[in-house]
Coordinates of C-alpha atoms in Angstrom, one line a residue:
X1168 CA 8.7 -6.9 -19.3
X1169 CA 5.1 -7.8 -18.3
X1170 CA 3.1 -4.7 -17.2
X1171 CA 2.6 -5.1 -13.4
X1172 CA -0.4 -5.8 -11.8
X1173 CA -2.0 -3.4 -9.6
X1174 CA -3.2 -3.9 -6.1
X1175 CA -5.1 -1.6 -4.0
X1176 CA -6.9 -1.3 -0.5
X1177 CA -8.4 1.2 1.9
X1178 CA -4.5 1.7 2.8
X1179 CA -2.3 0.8 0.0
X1180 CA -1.7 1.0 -3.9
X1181 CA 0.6 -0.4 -5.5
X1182 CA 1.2 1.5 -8.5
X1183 CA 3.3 3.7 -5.9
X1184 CA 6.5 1.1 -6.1
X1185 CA 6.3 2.4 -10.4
X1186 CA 9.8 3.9 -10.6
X1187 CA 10.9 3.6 -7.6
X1188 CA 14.7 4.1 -7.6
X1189 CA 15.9 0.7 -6.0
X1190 CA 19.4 0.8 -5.2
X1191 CA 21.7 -2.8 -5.8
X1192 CA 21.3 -4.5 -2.3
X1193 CA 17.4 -3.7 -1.7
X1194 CA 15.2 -6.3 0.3
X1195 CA 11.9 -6.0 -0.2
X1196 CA 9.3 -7.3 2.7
X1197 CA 6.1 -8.8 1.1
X1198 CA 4.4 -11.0 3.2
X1199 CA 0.6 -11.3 3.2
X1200 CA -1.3 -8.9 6.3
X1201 CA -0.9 -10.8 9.8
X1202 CA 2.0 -13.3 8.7
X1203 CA 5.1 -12.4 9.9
X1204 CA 6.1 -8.9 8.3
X1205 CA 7.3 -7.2 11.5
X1206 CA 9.0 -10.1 12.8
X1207 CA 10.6 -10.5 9.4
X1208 CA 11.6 -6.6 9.5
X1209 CA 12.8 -7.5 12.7
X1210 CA 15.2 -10.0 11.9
X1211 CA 16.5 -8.5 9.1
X1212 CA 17.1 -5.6 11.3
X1213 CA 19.2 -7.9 13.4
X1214 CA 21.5 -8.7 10.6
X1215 CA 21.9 -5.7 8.5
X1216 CA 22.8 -3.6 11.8
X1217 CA 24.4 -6.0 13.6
X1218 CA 22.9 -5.0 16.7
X1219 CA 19.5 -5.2 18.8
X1220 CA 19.3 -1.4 19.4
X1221 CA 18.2 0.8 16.7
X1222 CA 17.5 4.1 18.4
X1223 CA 14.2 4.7 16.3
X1224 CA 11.3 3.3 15.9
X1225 CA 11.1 0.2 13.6
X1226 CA 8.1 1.6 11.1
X1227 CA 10.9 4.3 10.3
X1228 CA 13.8 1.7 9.8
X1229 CA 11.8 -0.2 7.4
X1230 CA 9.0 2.0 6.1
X1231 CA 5.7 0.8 4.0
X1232 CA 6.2 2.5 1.2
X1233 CA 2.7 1.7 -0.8
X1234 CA 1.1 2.9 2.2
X1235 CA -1.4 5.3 1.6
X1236 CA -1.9 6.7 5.0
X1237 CA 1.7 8.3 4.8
X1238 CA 2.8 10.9 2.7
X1239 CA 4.9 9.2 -0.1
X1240 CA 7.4 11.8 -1.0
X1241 CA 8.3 11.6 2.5
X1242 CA 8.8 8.6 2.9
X1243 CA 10.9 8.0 -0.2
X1244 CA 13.2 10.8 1.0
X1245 CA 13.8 9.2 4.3
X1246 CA 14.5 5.7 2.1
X1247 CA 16.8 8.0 -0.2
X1248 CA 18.6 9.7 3.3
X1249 CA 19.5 6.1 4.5
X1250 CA 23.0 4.9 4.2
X1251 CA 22.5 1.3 5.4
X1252 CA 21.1 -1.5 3.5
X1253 CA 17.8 -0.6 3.0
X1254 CA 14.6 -2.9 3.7
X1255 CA 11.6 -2.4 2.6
X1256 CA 7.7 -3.6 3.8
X1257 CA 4.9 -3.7 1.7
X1258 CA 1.7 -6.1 1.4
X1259 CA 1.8 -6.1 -2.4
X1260 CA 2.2 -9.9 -4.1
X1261 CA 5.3 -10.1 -6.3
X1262 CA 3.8 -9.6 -10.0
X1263 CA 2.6 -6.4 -8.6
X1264 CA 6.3 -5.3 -7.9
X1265 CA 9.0 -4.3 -10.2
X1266 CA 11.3 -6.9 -10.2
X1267 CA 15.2 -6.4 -10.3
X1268 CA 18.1 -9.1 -10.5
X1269 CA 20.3 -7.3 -7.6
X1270 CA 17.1 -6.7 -5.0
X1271 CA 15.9 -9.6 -3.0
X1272 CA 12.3 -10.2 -2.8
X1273 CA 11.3 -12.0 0.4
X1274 CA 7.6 -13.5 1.8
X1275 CA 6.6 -15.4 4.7
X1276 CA 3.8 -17.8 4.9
X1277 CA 1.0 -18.6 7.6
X1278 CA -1.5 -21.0 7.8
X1279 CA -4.3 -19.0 6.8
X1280 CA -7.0 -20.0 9.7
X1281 CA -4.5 -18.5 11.8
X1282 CA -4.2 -15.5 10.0
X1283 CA -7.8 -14.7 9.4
X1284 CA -8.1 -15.0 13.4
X1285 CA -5.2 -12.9 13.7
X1286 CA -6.6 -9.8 11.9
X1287 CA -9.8 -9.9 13.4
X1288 CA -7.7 -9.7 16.8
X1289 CA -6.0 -6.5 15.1
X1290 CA -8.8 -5.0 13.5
X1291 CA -10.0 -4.8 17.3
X1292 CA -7.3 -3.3 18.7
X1293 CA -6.8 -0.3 16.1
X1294 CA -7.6 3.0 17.4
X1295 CA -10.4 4.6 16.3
X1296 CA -9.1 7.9 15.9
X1297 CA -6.7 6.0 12.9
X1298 CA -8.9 5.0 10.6
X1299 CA -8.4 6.5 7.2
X1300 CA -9.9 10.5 6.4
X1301 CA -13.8 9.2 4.9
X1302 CA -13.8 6.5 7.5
X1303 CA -14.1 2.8 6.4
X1304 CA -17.6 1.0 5.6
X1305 CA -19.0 -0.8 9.1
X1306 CA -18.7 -4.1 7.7
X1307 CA -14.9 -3.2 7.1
X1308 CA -13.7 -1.7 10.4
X1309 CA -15.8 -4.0 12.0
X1310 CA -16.7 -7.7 12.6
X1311 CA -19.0 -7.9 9.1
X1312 CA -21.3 -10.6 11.5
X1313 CA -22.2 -11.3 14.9
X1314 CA -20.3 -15.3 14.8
X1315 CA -17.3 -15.9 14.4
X1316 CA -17.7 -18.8 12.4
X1317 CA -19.9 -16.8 9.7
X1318 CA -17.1 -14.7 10.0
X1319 CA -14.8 -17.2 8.9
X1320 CA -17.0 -18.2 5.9
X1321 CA -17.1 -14.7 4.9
X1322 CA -13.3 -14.5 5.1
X1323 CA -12.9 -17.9 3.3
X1324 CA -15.6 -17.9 0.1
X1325 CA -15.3 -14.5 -0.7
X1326 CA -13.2 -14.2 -3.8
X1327 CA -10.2 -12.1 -5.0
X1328 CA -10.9 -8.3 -3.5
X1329 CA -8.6 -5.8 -5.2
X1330 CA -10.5 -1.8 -4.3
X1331 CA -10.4 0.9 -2.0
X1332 CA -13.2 0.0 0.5
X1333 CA -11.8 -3.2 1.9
X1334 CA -8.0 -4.1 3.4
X1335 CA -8.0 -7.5 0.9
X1336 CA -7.7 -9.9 3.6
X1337 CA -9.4 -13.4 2.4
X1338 CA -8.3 -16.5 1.9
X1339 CA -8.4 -15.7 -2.0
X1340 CA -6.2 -13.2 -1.5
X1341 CA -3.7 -14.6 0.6
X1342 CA -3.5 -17.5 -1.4
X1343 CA -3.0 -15.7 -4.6
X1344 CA 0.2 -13.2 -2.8
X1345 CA 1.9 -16.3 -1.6
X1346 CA 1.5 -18.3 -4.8
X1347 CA 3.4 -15.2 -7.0
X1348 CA 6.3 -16.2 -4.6
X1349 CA 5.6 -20.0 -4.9
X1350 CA 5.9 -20.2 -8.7
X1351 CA 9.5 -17.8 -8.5
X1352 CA 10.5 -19.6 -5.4
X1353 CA 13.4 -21.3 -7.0
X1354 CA 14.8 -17.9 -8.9
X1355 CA 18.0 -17.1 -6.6
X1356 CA 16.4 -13.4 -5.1
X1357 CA 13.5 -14.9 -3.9
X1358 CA 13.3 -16.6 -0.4
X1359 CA 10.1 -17.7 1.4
X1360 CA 10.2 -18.8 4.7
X1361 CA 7.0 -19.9 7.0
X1362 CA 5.9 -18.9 10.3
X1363 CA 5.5 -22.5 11.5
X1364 CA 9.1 -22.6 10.7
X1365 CA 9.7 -18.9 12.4
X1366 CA 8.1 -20.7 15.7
X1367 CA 10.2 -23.9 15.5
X1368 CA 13.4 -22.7 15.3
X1369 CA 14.0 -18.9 15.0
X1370 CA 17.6 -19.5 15.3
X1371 CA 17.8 -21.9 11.9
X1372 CA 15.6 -19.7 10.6
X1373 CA 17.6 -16.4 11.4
X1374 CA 20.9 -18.3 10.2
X1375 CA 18.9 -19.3 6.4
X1376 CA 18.2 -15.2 6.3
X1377 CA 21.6 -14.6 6.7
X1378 CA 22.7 -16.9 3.9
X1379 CA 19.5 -15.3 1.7
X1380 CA 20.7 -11.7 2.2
X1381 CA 25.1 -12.9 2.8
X1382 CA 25.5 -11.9 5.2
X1383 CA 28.6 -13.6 7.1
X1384 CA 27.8 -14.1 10.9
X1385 CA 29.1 -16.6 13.7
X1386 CA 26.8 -19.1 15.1
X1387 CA 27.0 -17.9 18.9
X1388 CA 26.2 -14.0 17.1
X1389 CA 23.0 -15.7 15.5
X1390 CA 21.5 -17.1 19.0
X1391 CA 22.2 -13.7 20.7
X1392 CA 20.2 -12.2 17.9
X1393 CA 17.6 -14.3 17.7
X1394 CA 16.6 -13.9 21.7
X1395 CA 16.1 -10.2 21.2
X1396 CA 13.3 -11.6 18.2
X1397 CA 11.4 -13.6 20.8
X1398 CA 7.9 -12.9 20.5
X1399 CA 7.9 -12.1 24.3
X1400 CA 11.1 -9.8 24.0
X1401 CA 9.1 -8.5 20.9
X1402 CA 6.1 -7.5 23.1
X1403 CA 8.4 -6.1 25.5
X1404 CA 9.5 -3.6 23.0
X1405 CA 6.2 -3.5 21.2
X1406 CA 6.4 0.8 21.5
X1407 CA 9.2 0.8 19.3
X1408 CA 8.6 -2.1 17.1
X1409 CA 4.9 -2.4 16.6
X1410 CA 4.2 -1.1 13.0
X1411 CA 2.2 2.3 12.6
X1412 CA 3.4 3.5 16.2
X1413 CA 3.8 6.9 14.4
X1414 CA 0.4 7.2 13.4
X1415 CA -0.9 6.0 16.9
X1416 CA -2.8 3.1 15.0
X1417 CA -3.3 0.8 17.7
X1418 CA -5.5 1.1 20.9
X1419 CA -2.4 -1.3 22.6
X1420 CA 1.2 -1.5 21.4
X1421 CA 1.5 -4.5 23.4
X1422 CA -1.7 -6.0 21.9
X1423 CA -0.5 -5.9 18.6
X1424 CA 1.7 -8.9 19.7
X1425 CA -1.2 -10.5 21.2
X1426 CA 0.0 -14.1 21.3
X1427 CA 1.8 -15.2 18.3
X1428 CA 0.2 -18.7 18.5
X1429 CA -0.7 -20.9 16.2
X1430 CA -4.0 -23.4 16.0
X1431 CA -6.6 -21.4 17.5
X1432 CA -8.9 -22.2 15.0
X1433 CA -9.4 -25.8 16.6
X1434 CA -12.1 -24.4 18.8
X1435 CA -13.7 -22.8 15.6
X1436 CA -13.7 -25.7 12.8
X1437 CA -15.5 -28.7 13.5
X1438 CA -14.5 -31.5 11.5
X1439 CA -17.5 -30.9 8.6
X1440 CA -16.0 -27.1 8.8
X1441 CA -12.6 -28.8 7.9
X1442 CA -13.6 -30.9 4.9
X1443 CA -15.3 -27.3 3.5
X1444 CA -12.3 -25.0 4.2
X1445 CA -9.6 -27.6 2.6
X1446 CA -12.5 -28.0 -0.6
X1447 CA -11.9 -24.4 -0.8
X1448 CA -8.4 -24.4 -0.4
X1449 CA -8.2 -27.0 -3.2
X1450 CA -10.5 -24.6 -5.5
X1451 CA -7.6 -21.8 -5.1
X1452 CA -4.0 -23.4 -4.4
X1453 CA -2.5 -26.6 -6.6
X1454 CA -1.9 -29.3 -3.6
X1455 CA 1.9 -28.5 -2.5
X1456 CA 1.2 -24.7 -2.5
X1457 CA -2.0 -25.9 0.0
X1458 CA 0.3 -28.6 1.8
X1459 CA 2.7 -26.0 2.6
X1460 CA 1.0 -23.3 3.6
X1461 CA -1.2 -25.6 6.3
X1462 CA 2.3 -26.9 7.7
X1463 CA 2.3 -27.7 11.3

C-alpha cells in the first residue's frame, strides 16, 4: 500500500486519520473548504436517520476528526460511542486517507471562483475570539490585500500550500483534492457529486446518495427530506447545523449560510480576467477535470 500523503493547515493534519479504526459501513466527507461539506453531512444525515430531527448539534453527528482545534481522543471516543452508521468530515484529499474497500469515500465539487468568494465571506464572519491558541498571521485571518480582485489573483497563482500557517484554500489546492477523487471516480466506494448539481435538483441528487450509500427509500420519503435540506430551511436551523457551533466559531450562525449562490464572480472577472483564470486552470486540471468543475 502507498504511504499516504500528509496534509496540514493552521487547523487540520492529516496524519491523525493513521489507524483510525474504521468500522464496515463508514462514509467519509471530503470535500474541498466552502463546497458543500455541511450540506453533504446534512443529507446524509437525512438518510442514515431517516428523520429531519437529530436532537444535537450536527458538528457532533458528523465530527471533523483531523481537526486540530478539537481534542482528538475525544472525538474518536464519541465516533467509537455511536451506534448508527457513522459519517465522517474532513478537508483531507483522498491519497491523504486510508483507503478501505467496505468505507465509502465521498467529495463534492464547486466551481472554484465561487468558492474562493465564498471563504473570504467566511473568513469574515469567524469570531475573533476562535482563532487558533498563537493566533493566525494577518495576511491569513484577514483579507491578504485591499481589492478584491488582487485577492483573487493571490488565491488563483499561488501554488500547492501544505503548512501550518495558512488554511490551504487556492485554486492549486482545490484542484489537486478534487482530482484524487476524479482519477478514483469510477472505483465503486467513491461518489462525487457537484454543487451545481446540489442546486439543480437536490431531490435527484438526494435520491443518487441514497443509491451511493443503499440505502432503500420511497420517492415521496426523498422530497420530504430533501425540503428540510433547503438552503433557506438550512439557515433556519443554522444554530444547530452550522459547523464549529461548539467552539462558537462564527460571529453569525446564520451568516455562515450566507447565500448559497452561484456566479458572483461575474462582477469580479472581466473578460481578459477570464482568459487568465481558465490559462491557469489549464496549467493545473487535464480539460474534463476543468470542464466539470466550471459546470453551470
Amino acid at each position: 500500500m502507498a504511504a499516504l500523503r500528509r496534509y496540514q493547515t493552521v487547523v487540520s493534519d492529516s496524519a491523525l486519520w493513521e489507524g483510525f479504526p474504521f468500522r464496515s459501513g463508514d462514509v467519509v466527507l471530503s470535500p474541498p473548504a466552502k463546497c458543500g461539506t455541511t450540506w453533504m453531512q446534512m443529507l446524509c444525515a437525512l438518510l442514515i436517520f431517516d428523520d429531519t430531527e437529530f436532537g444535537r448539534p450536527l458538528t457532533e453527528i458528523s465530527p471533523w476528526f483531523d481537526a486540530t482545534t478539537y481534542d482528538t481522543a475525544a472525538t474518536l471516543a464519541m465516533l467509537e460511542s455511536q451506534q448508527h452508521r457513522r459519517f465522517i468530515k474532513t478537508h483531507t484529499p483522498l491519497d491523504g486517507l486510508p483507503f478501505h474497500e467496505d468505507v465509502t469515500y465521498i467529495c463534492v465539487g464547486r466551481d472554484p471562483r465561487d468558492v474562493m468568494l465564498s471563504f473570504e465571506n467566511a473568513t469574515a464572519n469567524i469570531h475573533p475570539d476562535a482563532i487558533p491558541a498563537g493566533g493566525l498571521d494577518p495576511e491569513v485571518a484577514q483579507p491578504p490585500a485591499p481589492e478584491p480582485i488582487d485577492r483573487f489573483w493571490l488565491w488563483a497563482d499561488s501554488d500547492l500550500v501544505n503548512d501550518t500557517t495558512s488554511f490551504g484554500v487556492t485554486l492549486a489546492n482545490l484542484v489537486n483534492h478534487v482530482r484524487t477523487f476524479w482519477e478514483r471516480r469510477d472505483e465503486p466506494q467513491v461518489a462525487l457529486f457537484h454543487y451545481a448539481d446540489l442546486k439543480a435538483d437536490l431531490p435527484g441528487e438526494l435520491r443518487r446518495l441514497a443509491r451511493v450509500l443503499s440505502i432503500e427509500i420511497s420517492d415521496e420519503r426523498i422530497t420530504e427530506l430533501a425540503a428540510a435540506a433547503t438552503f433557506d430551511h438550512m439557515r433556519g436551523r443554522a444554530d444547530e447545523l452550522a459547523p464549529g457551533v461548539d467552539h462558537k466559531l462564527w460571529r453569525s450562525n446564520e451568516n455562515f449560510f450566507r447565500s448559497g449562490t452561484s456566479g458572483q464572480w461575474r462582477g469580479l472577472l472581466d473578460s481578459a480576467a477570464l482568459d487568465r483564470y481558465h490559462r491557469r486552470v489549464a496549467e493545473l486540471a487535464p480539460p474534463d477535470l476543468a470542464e466539470w468543475l466550471h459546470r453551470p
